[in-house]
Amino acid sequence: MKLAIGSDHVGIELKPTIIEYLEELGHEVVDFGPNSTERTDYPVYGKKVAEEVAAGNFDNGILICGTGVGISISANKVKGIRAVVCSEPYSAKLSKEHNNTNILAFGSRVIGSELAKMIVKDWLEAEFKGGRHAKRVEMIKQIEDN
Ligand code: RB5
């Protein structure tokens, strides 16, 4: 898959490990920053990655901040984005199967690298189930369109 990744100055701690892991799994990863631990603002990178995914330039996006909360809220403001913040693999997998999430977020202050890898892998391997779930995702889209 072609994946877009971004973080803030806190999430950057975990980002290189996740990029390396994604590349090991055979994915193509583009890092939308930041590239240093200098203090920055998570909405900047949440928006960047979300816009790239919404434009269809990437299959999925991954965002990391301290908790995953601020950066996922920011991404969800971009039309067409369904970002989920997860600290365990079950919700990550179901968020793809039921909600067709296109961005996964997590917090470098919340989970360790091994759990993060497990969450990322399960999310990327999951597939949207469609059917009754498609109707509900369409209902989300209608909220967005109004
Ligand atoms: C930065 O201090 C912190 O607020 C940010 O990384 C994130 O946790 C916000 O949701």
PDB file of C-alpha atoms in Angstrom, residues 41-137:
ATOM      1  CA  ASP A  41       1.258  21.979  16.371  1.00  0.00           C
ATOM      2  CA  TYR A  42      -0.523  18.690  15.642  1.00  0.00           C
ATOM      3  CA  PRO A  43      -3.314  20.252  13.456  1.00  0.00           C
ATOM      4  CA  VAL A  44      -0.716  21.155  10.807  1.00  0.00           C
ATOM      5  CA  TYR A  45       0.286  17.524  10.240  1.00  0.00           C
ATOM      6  CA  GLY A  46      -3.165  16.057  10.831  1.00  0.00           C
ATOM      7  CA  LYS A  47      -4.477  18.312   8.049  1.00  0.00           C
ATOM      8  CA  LYS A  48      -1.584  17.586   5.651  1.00  0.00           C
ATOM      9  CA  VAL A  49      -1.897  13.818   5.860  1.00  0.00           C
ATOM     10  CA  ALA A  50      -5.701  13.949   5.783  1.00  0.00           C
ATOM     11  CA  GLU A  51      -5.718  16.092   2.637  1.00  0.00           C
ATOM     12  CA  GLU A  52      -3.337  13.690   0.890  1.00  0.00           C
ATOM     13  CA  VAL A  53      -5.512  10.690   1.776  1.00  0.00           C
ATOM     14  CA  ALA A  54      -8.767  12.487   0.896  1.00  0.00           C
ATOM     15  CA  ALA A  55      -7.311  13.488  -2.488  1.00  0.00           C
ATOM     16  CA  GLY A  56      -6.680   9.798  -3.253  1.00  0.00           C
ATOM     17  CA  ASN A  57      -2.895  10.176  -3.329  1.00  0.00           C
ATOM     18  CA  PHE A  58      -2.506   7.492  -0.646  1.00  0.00           C
ATOM     19  CA  ASP A  59      -4.410   4.336   0.322  1.00  0.00           C
ATOM     20  CA  ASN A  60      -4.328   5.123   4.041  1.00  0.00           C
ATOM     21  CA  GLY A  61      -2.773   7.504   6.564  1.00  0.00           C
ATOM     22  CA  ILE A  62      -1.127   7.092   9.962  1.00  0.00           C
ATOM     23  CA  LEU A  63      -0.860   9.901  12.523  1.00  0.00           C
ATOM     24  CA  ILE A  64       0.963  10.020  15.850  1.00  0.00           C
ATOM     25  CA  CYS A  65       0.845  12.680  18.572  1.00  0.00           C
ATOM     26  CA  GLY A  66       1.109  12.418  22.359  1.00  0.00           C
ATOM     27  CA  THR A  67      -2.299  10.786  22.753  1.00  0.00           C
ATOM     28  CA  GLY A  68      -3.457  10.466  19.126  1.00  0.00           C
ATOM     29  CA  VAL A  69      -6.456  12.581  20.075  1.00  0.00           C
ATOM     30  CA  GLY A  70      -5.628  16.069  18.791  1.00  0.00           C
ATOM     31  CA  ILE A  71      -4.173  14.851  15.526  1.00  0.00           C
ATOM     32  CA  SER A  72      -7.151  12.546  14.810  1.00  0.00           C
ATOM     33  CA  ILE A  73      -9.678  15.294  15.590  1.00  0.00           C
ATOM     34  CA  SER A  74      -7.804  17.564  13.156  1.00  0.00           C
ATOM     35  CA  ALA A  75      -7.771  14.904  10.430  1.00  0.00           C
ATOM     36  CA  ASN A  76     -11.496  14.269  10.876  1.00  0.00           C
ATOM     37  CA  LYS A  77     -12.232  17.887   9.924  1.00  0.00           C
ATOM     38  CA  VAL A  78     -11.137  17.117   6.364  1.00  0.00           C
ATOM     39  CA  LYS A  79     -13.992  15.954   4.140  1.00  0.00           C
ATOM     40  CA  GLY A  80     -13.820  12.251   3.289  1.00  0.00           C
ATOM     41  CA  ILE A  81     -11.665  11.352   6.282  1.00  0.00           C
ATOM     42  CA  ARG A  82     -12.643   8.775   8.862  1.00  0.00           C
ATOM     43  CA  ALA A  83      -9.806   8.803  11.379  1.00  0.00           C
ATOM     44  CA  VAL A  84      -9.764   6.532  14.412  1.00  0.00           C
ATOM     45  CA  VAL A  85      -7.595   6.844  17.487  1.00  0.00           C
ATOM     46  CA  CYS A  86      -6.746   3.396  18.912  1.00  0.00           C
ATOM     47  CA  SER A  87      -4.727   1.989  21.783  1.00  0.00           C
ATOM     48  CA  GLU A  88      -5.528  -1.663  21.082  1.00  0.00           C
ATOM     49  CA  PRO A  89      -5.826  -3.845  17.959  1.00  0.00           C
ATOM     50  CA  TYR A  90      -9.469  -4.927  18.305  1.00  0.00           C
ATOM     51  CA  SER A  91     -10.928  -1.448  17.761  1.00  0.00           C
ATOM     52  CA  ALA A  92      -8.406  -0.775  15.008  1.00  0.00           C
ATOM     53  CA  LYS A  93      -9.463  -3.893  13.073  1.00  0.00           C
ATOM     54  CA  LEU A  94     -13.179  -3.276  13.583  1.00  0.00           C
ATOM     55  CA  SER A  95     -12.808   0.381  12.618  1.00  0.00           C
ATOM     56  CA  LYS A  96     -11.671  -0.765   9.180  1.00  0.00           C
ATOM     57  CA  GLU A  97     -14.200  -3.599   8.859  1.00  0.00           C
ATOM     58  CA  HIS A  98     -17.223  -1.582   9.999  1.00  0.00           C
ATOM     59  CA  ASN A  99     -16.368   2.103   9.600  1.00  0.00           C
ATOM     60  CA  ASN A 100     -13.947   1.946   6.666  1.00  0.00           C
ATOM     61  CA  THR A 101     -11.472   4.191   8.476  1.00  0.00           C
ATOM     62  CA  ASN A 102      -8.805   5.663   6.240  1.00  0.00           C
ATOM     63  CA  ILE A 103      -6.566   7.134   8.931  1.00  0.00           C
ATOM     64  CA  LEU A 104      -5.229   5.425  12.059  1.00  0.00           C
ATOM     65  CA  ALA A 105      -3.951   7.550  14.939  1.00  0.00           C
ATOM     66  CA  PHE A 106      -2.292   6.611  18.212  1.00  0.00           C
ATOM     67  CA  GLY A 107      -0.325   8.236  21.023  1.00  0.00           C
ATOM     68  CA  SER A 108       3.395   7.873  21.681  1.00  0.00           C
ATOM     69  CA  ARG A 109       2.708   8.725  25.339  1.00  0.00           C
ATOM     70  CA  VAL A 110       0.014   6.052  25.559  1.00  0.00           C
ATOM     71  CA  ILE A 111       1.327   2.909  23.863  1.00  0.00           C
ATOM     72  CA  GLY A 112       4.729   1.304  23.299  1.00  0.00           C
ATOM     73  CA  SER A 113       6.266   0.484  19.945  1.00  0.00           C
ATOM     74  CA  GLU A 114       5.384  -3.239  19.940  1.00  0.00           C
ATOM     75  CA  LEU A 115       1.710  -2.590  20.634  1.00  0.00           C
ATOM     76  CA  ALA A 116       1.715   0.186  18.028  1.00  0.00           C
ATOM     77  CA  LYS A 117       3.098  -2.241  15.433  1.00  0.00           C
ATOM     78  CA  MET A 118       0.417  -4.799  16.273  1.00  0.00           C
ATOM     79  CA  ILE A 119      -2.322  -2.159  15.939  1.00  0.00           C
ATOM     80  CA  VAL A 120      -0.961  -0.901  12.614  1.00  0.00           C
ATOM     81  CA  LYS A 121      -0.634  -4.430  11.176  1.00  0.00           C
ATOM     82  CA  ASP A 122      -4.142  -5.520  12.192  1.00  0.00           C
ATOM     83  CA  TRP A 123      -5.643  -2.289  10.846  1.00  0.00           C
ATOM     84  CA  LEU A 124      -3.858  -2.555   7.486  1.00  0.00           C
ATOM     85  CA  GLU A 125      -4.759  -6.216   7.062  1.00  0.00           C
ATOM     86  CA  ALA A 126      -8.443  -5.672   7.829  1.00  0.00           C
ATOM     87  CA  GLU A 127     -10.928  -5.095   5.019  1.00  0.00           C
ATOM     88  CA  PHE A 128     -14.141  -3.086   4.957  1.00  0.00           C
ATOM     89  CA  LYS A 129     -17.067  -5.513   5.096  1.00  0.00           C
ATOM     90  CA  GLY A 130     -19.589  -3.371   3.213  1.00  0.00           C
ATOM     91  CA  GLY A 131     -23.246  -4.496   3.420  1.00  0.00           C
ATOM     92  CA  ARG A 132     -25.083  -2.942   6.368  1.00  0.00           C
ATOM     93  CA  HIS A 133     -21.871  -1.126   7.275  1.00  0.00           C
ATOM     94  CA  ALA A 134     -21.774   0.620   3.902  1.00  0.00           C
ATOM     95  CA  LYS A 135     -25.177   2.141   4.602  1.00  0.00           C
ATOM     96  CA  ARG A 136     -23.930   3.560   7.894  1.00  0.00           C
ATOM     97  CA  VAL A 137     -20.739   4.925   6.400  1.00  0.00           C
TER      98      VAL A 137
END
